[in-house]
């Protein structure tokens, strides 16, 4: 035995004695080539529904760059989930709402934890991930295992769906064979329908919103609707009782409509002839034009129309009004040219008669017309008439003028 071999044996014996003398947890020994944690790493925990075969000392990565390692794996507080404790380099800054994904480096490679920020802009960062932070289950997931993929593929290949796919393919081939134009037309119509629906999606959304508002209104007034429906029950019952009469009435209306149509059809020629005969009269009325309204205006003012004034010379048209007084009426004669206006009234005091005579004289001298005398008597007038020219009758005649 040379010296090299003796040194190796001695070293092996020394290592065996050391391992036998104290307990050593191999999982706590950092793997060579691991991530550099720096001088001030911080601890982060993540709750997983299933960690598969993840082991301590597994890598923790950000964008596939190793930034830490898994230090501990244990059961969560609920006893069903797994809590993974990680140490991350203190220089790595992650958002407080970061995600933790359990991924695999290759098809048969090791498991590791991938930390990432939320994507899509749906969640805004709310600070940074600090020491002792816990990533909830809602922000963790895992990729499917190779065994799971093979199991699903085995189920599909072993009668799980291949036969059904073959049946579907054969039936589709039979259905499409010889119907290519119809299928092409149907696809074109479907494309048009989808295009129209896409162009009117805002209208469809508004209609759905309107239906939603209507449903909310109906739900808020369900009591009133129930009352209305309850009140309709007696009316519906009456309609049900009178159904026979309603049917008879509708049949009678059908018969009446048939008779009316037949009557119109039979009298159509006569009605057309009457309208044709009426056409000349309407044409003459249309030709009359403005003359017809003017003639109607003269007709309603007969016998003294406005046109009569145009044929009268001068400014006045003499009109005489003859009044026939009732028997027993005292008539006062016309006013004399001079002197007192009226004969003295024996029943009136002398002073009053003189005052009235003086007043009348002043009015006459000033050119002011005197008031008409009052006529006393009982009974009603036998009649009045007007005439032009000179007439003689028993009573008082008043002459006037029309300007």
Short mmCIF file of C-alpha atoms in Angstrom, two decimals:
data_model
loop_
_atom_site.label_atom_id
_atom_site.label_comp_id
_atom_site.label_asym_id
_atom_site.label_seq_id
_atom_site.Cartn_x
_atom_site.Cartn_y
_atom_site.Cartn_z
CA UNK A 1 0.00 0.00 0.00
CA UNK A 2 1.45 3.32 -1.02
CA UNK A 3 1.11 6.60 0.81
CA UNK A 4 -1.78 7.95 -1.36
CA UNK A 5 -3.94 4.93 -0.75
CA UNK A 6 -3.22 5.08 2.94
CA UNK A 7 -4.28 8.76 3.06
CA UNK A 8 -7.61 8.00 1.37
CA UNK A 9 -8.31 5.12 3.76
CA UNK A 10 -7.42 7.30 6.72
CA UNK A 11 -9.70 10.08 5.53
CA UNK A 12 -12.58 7.65 4.97
CA UNK A 13 -12.16 6.22 8.44
CA UNK A 14 -12.08 9.70 9.94
CA UNK A 15 -15.31 10.69 8.09
CA UNK A 16 -17.01 7.50 9.26
CA UNK A 17 -16.07 8.18 12.85
CA UNK A 18 -17.33 11.78 12.56
CA UNK A 19 -20.71 10.72 11.12
CA UNK A 20 -21.05 8.02 13.76
CA UNK A 21 -20.28 10.48 16.57
CA UNK A 22 -22.89 13.19 15.61
CA UNK A 23 -26.14 13.45 13.68
CA UNK A 24 -25.97 15.32 10.36
CA UNK A 25 -29.05 16.55 8.31
CA UNK A 26 -27.97 16.34 4.70
CA UNK A 27 -30.94 18.50 3.54
CA UNK A 28 -29.49 21.49 5.38
CA UNK A 29 -26.25 21.28 3.46
CA UNK A 30 -26.38 23.87 0.60
CA UNK A 31 -25.91 22.39 -2.82
CA UNK A 32 -22.87 23.47 -4.79
CA UNK A 33 -23.52 26.09 -7.47
CA UNK A 34 -26.62 27.48 -5.70
CA UNK A 35 -27.85 31.08 -5.69
CA UNK A 36 -25.89 33.76 -3.88
CA UNK A 37 -28.11 35.04 -1.04
CA UNK A 38 -25.84 37.95 -0.20
CA UNK A 39 -25.27 39.33 3.26
CA UNK A 40 -28.90 40.32 4.04
CA UNK A 41 -31.41 37.82 2.60
CA UNK A 42 -35.08 38.01 3.55
CA UNK A 43 -37.59 35.22 4.16
CA UNK A 44 -40.78 34.72 2.13
CA UNK A 45 -43.49 32.09 2.59
CA UNK A 46 -45.92 30.76 -0.01
CA UNK A 47 -48.98 28.56 0.49
CA UNK A 48 -49.51 25.85 -2.17
CA UNK A 49 -52.43 23.49 -2.59
CA UNK A 50 -49.92 20.82 -3.72
CA UNK A 51 -46.11 20.97 -3.89
CA UNK A 52 -45.70 17.52 -5.53
CA UNK A 53 -42.13 16.31 -4.85
CA UNK A 54 -40.52 19.70 -4.15
CA UNK A 55 -37.64 19.30 -1.70
CA UNK A 56 -35.67 21.74 0.48
CA UNK A 57 -32.65 23.45 -1.09
CA UNK A 58 -34.60 23.68 -4.36
CA UNK A 59 -33.93 26.79 -6.39
CA UNK A 60 -35.99 29.99 -6.23
CA UNK A 61 -35.91 31.96 -9.48
CA UNK A 62 -37.08 35.26 -10.94
CA UNK A 63 -37.21 35.27 -14.75
CA UNK A 64 -35.28 31.96 -14.67
CA UNK A 65 -32.44 33.59 -12.69
CA UNK A 66 -31.63 31.92 -9.34
CA UNK A 67 -32.18 34.45 -6.53
CA UNK A 68 -32.75 32.17 -3.55
CA UNK A 69 -33.52 28.69 -2.26
CA UNK A 70 -36.20 26.73 -0.42
CA UNK A 71 -35.35 26.33 3.25
CA UNK A 72 -38.38 24.50 4.62
CA UNK A 73 -41.57 22.72 3.50
CA UNK A 74 -44.39 22.05 5.95
CA UNK A 75 -48.17 21.80 6.37
CA UNK A 76 -50.21 24.96 6.40
CA UNK A 77 -52.37 26.18 9.26
CA UNK A 78 -55.46 24.45 7.78
CA UNK A 79 -53.71 21.06 7.70
CA UNK A 80 -54.39 20.57 3.96
CA UNK A 81 -52.19 23.05 2.14
CA UNK A 82 -48.35 23.17 2.05
CA UNK A 83 -46.29 26.12 3.24
CA UNK A 84 -42.94 26.67 1.51
CA UNK A 85 -40.37 28.87 3.24
CA UNK A 86 -37.81 30.57 0.98
CA UNK A 87 -34.83 32.82 1.39
CA UNK A 88 -34.32 35.46 -1.30
CA UNK A 89 -31.38 37.71 -1.98
CA UNK A 90 -31.89 41.08 -0.28
CA UNK A 91 -31.12 42.97 -3.50
CA UNK A 92 -34.10 41.43 -5.32
CA UNK A 93 -37.23 43.61 -5.10
CA UNK A 94 -40.59 41.99 -5.77
CA UNK A 95 -44.13 43.51 -5.58
CA UNK A 96 -46.21 42.69 -2.54
CA UNK A 97 -48.80 40.90 -4.71
CA UNK A 98 -46.24 38.65 -6.43
CA UNK A 99 -47.11 35.18 -7.72
CA UNK A 100 -45.29 31.91 -6.89
CA UNK A 101 -45.36 29.09 -9.50
CA UNK A 102 -44.10 25.54 -8.98
CA UNK A 103 -42.30 24.64 -12.21
CA UNK A 104 -39.89 22.05 -13.57
CA UNK A 105 -36.58 22.77 -15.25
CA UNK A 106 -37.06 20.04 -17.88
CA UNK A 107 -39.16 16.97 -18.61
CA UNK A 108 -37.40 14.98 -15.93
CA UNK A 109 -35.57 17.87 -14.25
CA UNK A 110 -35.80 19.32 -10.76
CA UNK A 111 -38.66 21.31 -9.31
CA UNK A 112 -38.17 24.99 -8.42
CA UNK A 113 -40.19 28.04 -7.38
CA UNK A 114 -40.68 30.83 -9.93
CA UNK A 115 -41.55 34.24 -8.47
CA UNK A 116 -43.18 36.77 -10.81
CA UNK A 117 -45.16 40.00 -10.80
CA UNK A 118 -48.84 40.13 -11.88
CA UNK A 119 -49.29 40.25 -15.67
CA UNK A 120 -51.91 41.97 -17.81
CA UNK A 121 -52.10 45.11 -15.68
CA UNK A 122 -55.17 43.84 -13.80
CA UNK A 123 -53.51 44.22 -10.39
CA UNK A 124 -51.47 47.27 -9.51
CA UNK A 125 -48.43 46.79 -7.24
CA UNK A 126 -49.07 47.77 -3.62
CA UNK A 127 -45.56 48.04 -2.20
CA UNK A 128 -42.72 45.54 -2.17
CA UNK A 129 -42.41 42.02 -0.84
CA UNK A 130 -40.86 42.29 2.64
CA UNK A 131 -39.28 39.90 5.11
CA UNK A 132 -41.85 37.47 6.55
CA UNK A 133 -44.46 38.12 3.81
CA UNK A 134 -46.83 35.27 2.88
CA UNK A 135 -48.01 34.65 -0.66
CA UNK A 136 -51.60 33.27 -0.47
CA UNK A 137 -52.94 30.20 -2.27
CA UNK A 138 -54.80 32.44 -4.76
CA UNK A 139 -51.40 33.62 -6.05
CA UNK A 140 -49.78 30.18 -6.34
CA UNK A 141 -50.18 27.27 -8.75
CA UNK A 142 -48.24 24.45 -10.34
CA UNK A 143 -47.62 22.96 -13.77
CA UNK A 144 -49.04 19.51 -14.66
CA UNK A 145 -46.80 16.55 -13.98
CA UNK A 146 -45.48 14.28 -16.71
CA UNK A 147 -47.31 11.39 -15.06
CA UNK A 148 -50.57 13.34 -15.24
CA UNK A 149 -50.06 14.07 -18.94
CA UNK A 150 -49.27 10.43 -19.70
CA UNK A 151 -52.25 9.29 -17.64
CA UNK A 152 -54.62 11.53 -19.59
CA UNK A 153 -53.09 10.42 -22.87
CA UNK A 154 -53.43 6.79 -21.84
CA UNK A 155 -57.12 7.30 -21.02
CA UNK A 156 -57.64 8.88 -24.45
CA UNK A 157 -55.80 6.17 -26.34
CA UNK A 158 -57.31 3.24 -24.43
CA UNK A 159 -60.92 3.69 -25.58
CA UNK A 160 -61.36 7.03 -23.90
CA UNK A 161 -62.05 9.03 -27.06
CA UNK A 162 -60.35 7.66 -30.15
CA UNK A 163 -63.39 5.59 -31.19
CA UNK A 164 -65.67 8.58 -30.70
CA UNK A 165 -63.34 10.78 -32.75
CA UNK A 166 -63.35 8.21 -35.53
CA UNK A 167 -67.16 8.03 -35.49
CA UNK A 168 -67.41 11.81 -35.60
CA UNK A 169 -64.95 12.00 -38.50
CA UNK A 170 -66.78 9.32 -40.51
CA UNK A 171 -70.19 10.92 -39.97
CA UNK A 172 -68.88 14.37 -40.88
CA UNK A 173 -67.35 12.96 -44.05
CA UNK A 174 -70.69 11.39 -45.00
CA UNK A 175 -72.62 14.57 -44.23
CA UNK A 176 -70.29 16.86 -46.19
CA UNK A 177 -69.86 14.65 -49.26
CA UNK A 178 -71.96 16.08 -52.12
CA UNK A 179 -73.17 19.08 -50.08
CA UNK A 180 -70.19 21.35 -50.59
CA UNK A 181 -72.17 24.28 -52.14
CA UNK A 182 -74.76 24.19 -49.37
CA UNK A 183 -72.07 24.02 -46.70
CA UNK A 184 -70.20 26.90 -48.31
CA UNK A 185 -73.42 28.97 -48.45
CA UNK A 186 -74.19 28.13 -44.84
CA UNK A 187 -70.70 29.18 -43.77
CA UNK A 188 -71.13 32.47 -45.66
CA UNK A 189 -74.46 33.11 -43.92
CA UNK A 190 -72.92 32.26 -40.57
CA UNK A 191 -70.09 34.69 -41.30
CA UNK A 192 -72.64 37.41 -42.20
CA UNK A 193 -74.60 36.69 -39.03
CA UNK A 194 -71.52 36.85 -36.86
CA UNK A 195 -70.43 40.09 -38.55
CA UNK A 196 -73.85 41.66 -37.96
CA UNK A 197 -73.83 40.55 -34.36
CA UNK A 198 -70.37 42.03 -33.90
CA UNK A 199 -71.47 45.31 -35.52
CA UNK A 200 -74.53 45.53 -33.25
CA UNK A 201 -72.93 44.29 -30.07
CA UNK A 202 -73.46 47.69 -28.42
CA UNK A 203 -77.16 47.56 -29.31
CA UNK A 204 -77.36 44.01 -27.97
CA UNK A 205 -75.65 45.13 -24.78
CA UNK A 206 -78.09 48.05 -24.44
CA UNK A 207 -81.02 45.70 -25.03
CA UNK A 208 -79.75 43.33 -22.36
CA UNK A 209 -79.31 46.28 -19.99
CA UNK A 210 -82.88 47.33 -20.74
CA UNK A 211 -84.14 43.80 -20.06
CA UNK A 212 -82.16 43.84 -16.83
CA UNK A 213 -83.76 47.15 -15.81
CA UNK A 214 -87.19 45.82 -16.75
CA UNK A 215 -86.60 42.68 -14.70
CA UNK A 216 -85.52 44.79 -11.74
CA UNK A 217 -88.67 46.93 -12.08
CA UNK A 218 -90.90 43.86 -12.30
CA UNK A 219 -89.15 42.34 -9.28
CA UNK A 220 -89.73 45.56 -7.33
CA UNK A 221 -93.43 45.54 -8.25
CA UNK A 222 -94.16 41.85 -7.87
CA UNK A 223 -96.86 42.61 -5.30
CA UNK A 224 -98.75 44.90 -7.73
CA UNK A 225 -98.36 42.38 -10.55
CA UNK A 226 -99.73 39.66 -8.29
CA UNK A 227 -102.71 41.86 -7.45
CA UNK A 228 -103.38 42.53 -11.14
CA UNK A 229 -103.16 38.86 -12.02
CA UNK A 230 -105.49 38.02 -9.15
CA UNK A 231 -107.96 40.63 -10.39
CA UNK A 232 -107.80 39.22 -13.92
CA UNK A 233 -109.02 35.82 -12.76
CA UNK A 234 -112.75 36.80 -12.57
CA UNK A 235 -112.57 38.44 -16.00
CA UNK A 236 -110.92 35.39 -17.52
CA UNK A 237 -113.58 33.23 -15.93
CA UNK A 238 -116.33 35.34 -17.52
CA UNK A 239 -114.58 35.12 -20.89
CA UNK A 240 -114.37 31.37 -20.50
CA UNK A 241 -118.09 31.21 -19.70
CA UNK A 242 -118.94 33.37 -22.73
CA UNK A 243 -116.59 31.62 -25.09
CA UNK A 244 -119.45 30.20 -27.13
CA UNK A 245 -121.02 33.61 -27.58
CA UNK A 246 -117.67 35.10 -28.55
CA UNK A 247 -117.14 32.37 -31.14
CA UNK A 248 -120.67 32.97 -32.52
CA UNK A 249 -119.99 36.72 -32.69
CA UNK A 250 -116.72 36.18 -34.55
CA UNK A 251 -118.44 33.86 -37.01
CA UNK A 252 -121.19 36.46 -37.55
CA UNK A 253 -118.52 39.11 -38.14
CA UNK A 254 -116.92 36.80 -40.69
CA UNK A 255 -120.26 36.41 -42.47
CA UNK A 256 -120.84 40.18 -42.31
CA UNK A 257 -117.42 40.85 -43.78
CA UNK A 258 -118.19 38.44 -46.62
CA UNK A 259 -121.49 40.21 -47.34
CA UNK A 260 -119.82 43.63 -47.17
CA UNK A 261 -117.10 42.53 -49.58
CA UNK A 262 -119.67 41.08 -51.94
CA UNK A 263 -121.73 44.29 -51.76
CA UNK A 264 -118.71 46.45 -52.51
CA UNK A 265 -117.72 44.21 -55.39
CA UNK A 266 -121.26 44.33 -56.86
CA UNK A 267 -121.61 48.11 -56.48
CA UNK A 268 -118.12 48.87 -57.68
CA UNK A 269 -119.16 49.65 -61.26
CA UNK A 270 -122.04 51.89 -60.15
CA UNK A 271 -119.84 53.75 -57.70
CA UNK A 272 -117.22 54.31 -60.39
CA UNK A 273 -119.92 55.57 -62.77
CA UNK A 274 -121.29 57.97 -60.12
CA UNK A 275 -117.81 59.36 -59.48
CA UNK A 276 -117.25 59.80 -63.21
CA UNK A 277 -120.62 61.60 -63.52
CA UNK A 278 -119.68 63.85 -60.61
CA UNK A 279 -116.40 64.80 -62.25
CA UNK A 280 -117.90 67.52 -64.61
CA UNK A 281 -119.67 69.21 -61.69
CA UNK A 282 -116.50 69.29 -59.65
CA UNK A 283 -114.61 70.56 -62.66
CA UNK A 284 -117.11 73.44 -63.09
CA UNK A 285 -116.81 74.30 -59.42
CA UNK A 286 -113.05 74.36 -59.77
CA UNK A 287 -113.36 76.60 -62.82
CA UNK A 288 -115.60 79.01 -60.88
CA UNK A 289 -112.62 79.71 -58.68
CA UNK A 290 -112.95 82.87 -56.61
CA UNK A 291 -116.35 83.83 -58.05
CA UNK A 292 -118.19 81.23 -55.97
CA UNK A 293 -117.10 82.63 -52.53
CA UNK A 294 -117.97 86.17 -53.71
CA UNK A 295 -121.45 85.11 -54.79
CA UNK A 296 -122.03 83.37 -51.48
CA UNK A 297 -121.00 86.57 -49.67
CA UNK A 298 -123.63 88.57 -51.62
CA UNK A 299 -126.25 85.89 -51.04
CA UNK A 300 -126.13 86.02 -47.25
CA UNK A 301 -126.48 89.88 -47.26
CA UNK A 302 -129.55 90.04 -49.53
CA UNK A 303 -131.41 92.42 -50.19
CA UNK A 304 -129.14 95.27 -48.96
CA UNK A 305 -125.65 94.19 -49.88
CA UNK A 306 -122.51 96.22 -49.69
CA UNK A 307 -122.56 96.51 -53.47
CA UNK A 308 -125.79 98.60 -53.30
CA UNK A 309 -123.88 101.48 -51.72
CA UNK A 310 -121.69 101.75 -54.81
CA UNK A 311 -124.79 102.55 -56.93
CA UNK A 312 -126.13 105.35 -54.63
CA UNK A 313 -125.13 108.91 -55.42
CA UNK A 314 -124.05 111.05 -52.50
CA UNK A 315 -123.02 110.32 -48.95
CA UNK A 316 -126.41 109.39 -47.50
CA UNK A 317 -129.10 106.83 -48.19
CA UNK A 318 -132.52 108.03 -46.94
CA UNK A 319 -134.39 105.51 -44.88
CA UNK A 320 -137.78 106.16 -43.32
CA UNK A 321 -138.90 104.28 -40.25
CA UNK A 322 -142.67 104.11 -39.67
CA UNK A 323 -143.79 103.21 -36.14
CA UNK A 324 -147.41 102.37 -35.37
CA UNK A 325 -148.32 103.27 -31.80
CA UNK A 326 -150.80 101.35 -29.70
CA UNK A 327 -154.22 102.88 -29.13
CA UNK A 328 -154.28 105.38 -26.25
CA UNK A 329 -150.69 106.55 -26.76
CA UNK A 330 -150.21 110.35 -26.55
CA UNK A 331 -148.23 111.58 -29.54
CA UNK A 332 -146.01 114.64 -29.36
CA UNK A 333 -145.85 116.66 -32.60
CA UNK A 334 -142.66 117.60 -34.39
CA UNK A 335 -140.49 120.38 -33.03
CA UNK A 336 -141.57 123.82 -34.41
CA UNK A 337 -139.10 126.07 -36.16
CA UNK A 338 -139.11 128.59 -33.32
CA UNK A 339 -140.48 128.99 -29.87
CA UNK A 340 -140.90 126.24 -27.39
CA UNK A 341 -139.85 122.79 -28.43
CA UNK A 342 -142.91 121.04 -27.04
CA UNK A 343 -146.37 122.29 -25.99
CA UNK A 344 -146.57 123.02 -22.29
CA UNK A 345 -147.44 120.12 -20.12
CA UNK A 346 -150.32 121.15 -17.87
CA UNK A 347 -149.10 118.76 -15.23
CA UNK A 348 -145.61 120.33 -15.12
CA UNK A 349 -145.01 123.39 -12.92
CA UNK A 350 -144.63 126.73 -14.71
CA UNK A 351 -141.09 127.33 -13.40
CA UNK A 352 -139.96 123.92 -14.63
CA UNK A 353 -141.52 124.54 -18.06
CA UNK A 354 -139.69 127.85 -18.41
CA UNK A 355 -136.37 126.27 -17.39
CA UNK A 356 -136.76 123.44 -19.87
CA UNK A 357 -137.73 125.84 -22.68
CA UNK A 358 -134.65 127.95 -21.96
CA UNK A 359 -132.38 124.87 -22.02
CA UNK A 360 -133.84 123.63 -25.30
CA UNK A 361 -133.38 127.03 -26.94
CA UNK A 362 -129.71 127.10 -25.92
CA UNK A 363 -129.16 123.62 -27.31
CA UNK A 364 -130.90 124.53 -30.58
CA UNK A 365 -128.89 127.73 -30.98
CA UNK A 366 -125.67 125.79 -30.35
CA UNK A 367 -126.56 123.26 -33.07
CA UNK A 368 -126.78 120.34 -30.63
CA UNK A 369 -129.57 117.85 -31.54
CA UNK A 370 -132.33 117.62 -28.97
CA UNK A 371 -133.19 114.29 -27.35
CA UNK A 372 -136.18 112.33 -28.66
CA UNK A 373 -139.41 112.80 -26.72
CA UNK A 374 -140.53 109.99 -24.49
CA UNK A 375 -143.63 108.10 -25.55
CA UNK A 376 -145.93 106.95 -22.76
CA UNK A 377 -148.55 104.29 -23.16
CA UNK A 378 -149.42 100.73 -22.41
CA UNK A 379 -149.36 97.67 -24.60
CA UNK A 380 -146.99 96.44 -27.27
CA UNK A 381 -146.26 97.80 -30.70
CA UNK A 382 -148.23 96.28 -33.51
CA UNK A 383 -145.18 96.29 -35.78
CA UNK A 384 -142.45 98.30 -37.47
CA UNK A 385 -141.39 98.62 -41.07
CA UNK A 386 -138.85 100.51 -43.09
CA UNK A 387 -139.25 102.02 -46.49
CA UNK A 388 -137.54 104.42 -48.85
CA UNK A 389 -139.22 107.51 -50.16
CA UNK A 390 -142.35 109.14 -48.67
CA UNK A 391 -145.01 107.22 -46.79
CA UNK A 392 -148.02 108.24 -44.66
CA UNK A 393 -149.26 106.31 -41.63
CA UNK A 394 -150.75 106.87 -38.23
CA UNK A 395 -147.86 107.42 -35.84
CA UNK A 396 -144.50 109.11 -35.79
CA UNK A 397 -142.14 109.06 -38.73
CA UNK A 398 -138.42 109.36 -38.10
CA UNK A 399 -136.00 110.09 -40.91
CA UNK A 400 -132.38 109.20 -40.69
CA UNK A 401 -129.42 108.59 -42.85
CA UNK A 402 -126.74 106.02 -43.49
CA UNK A 403 -123.28 107.27 -44.31
#
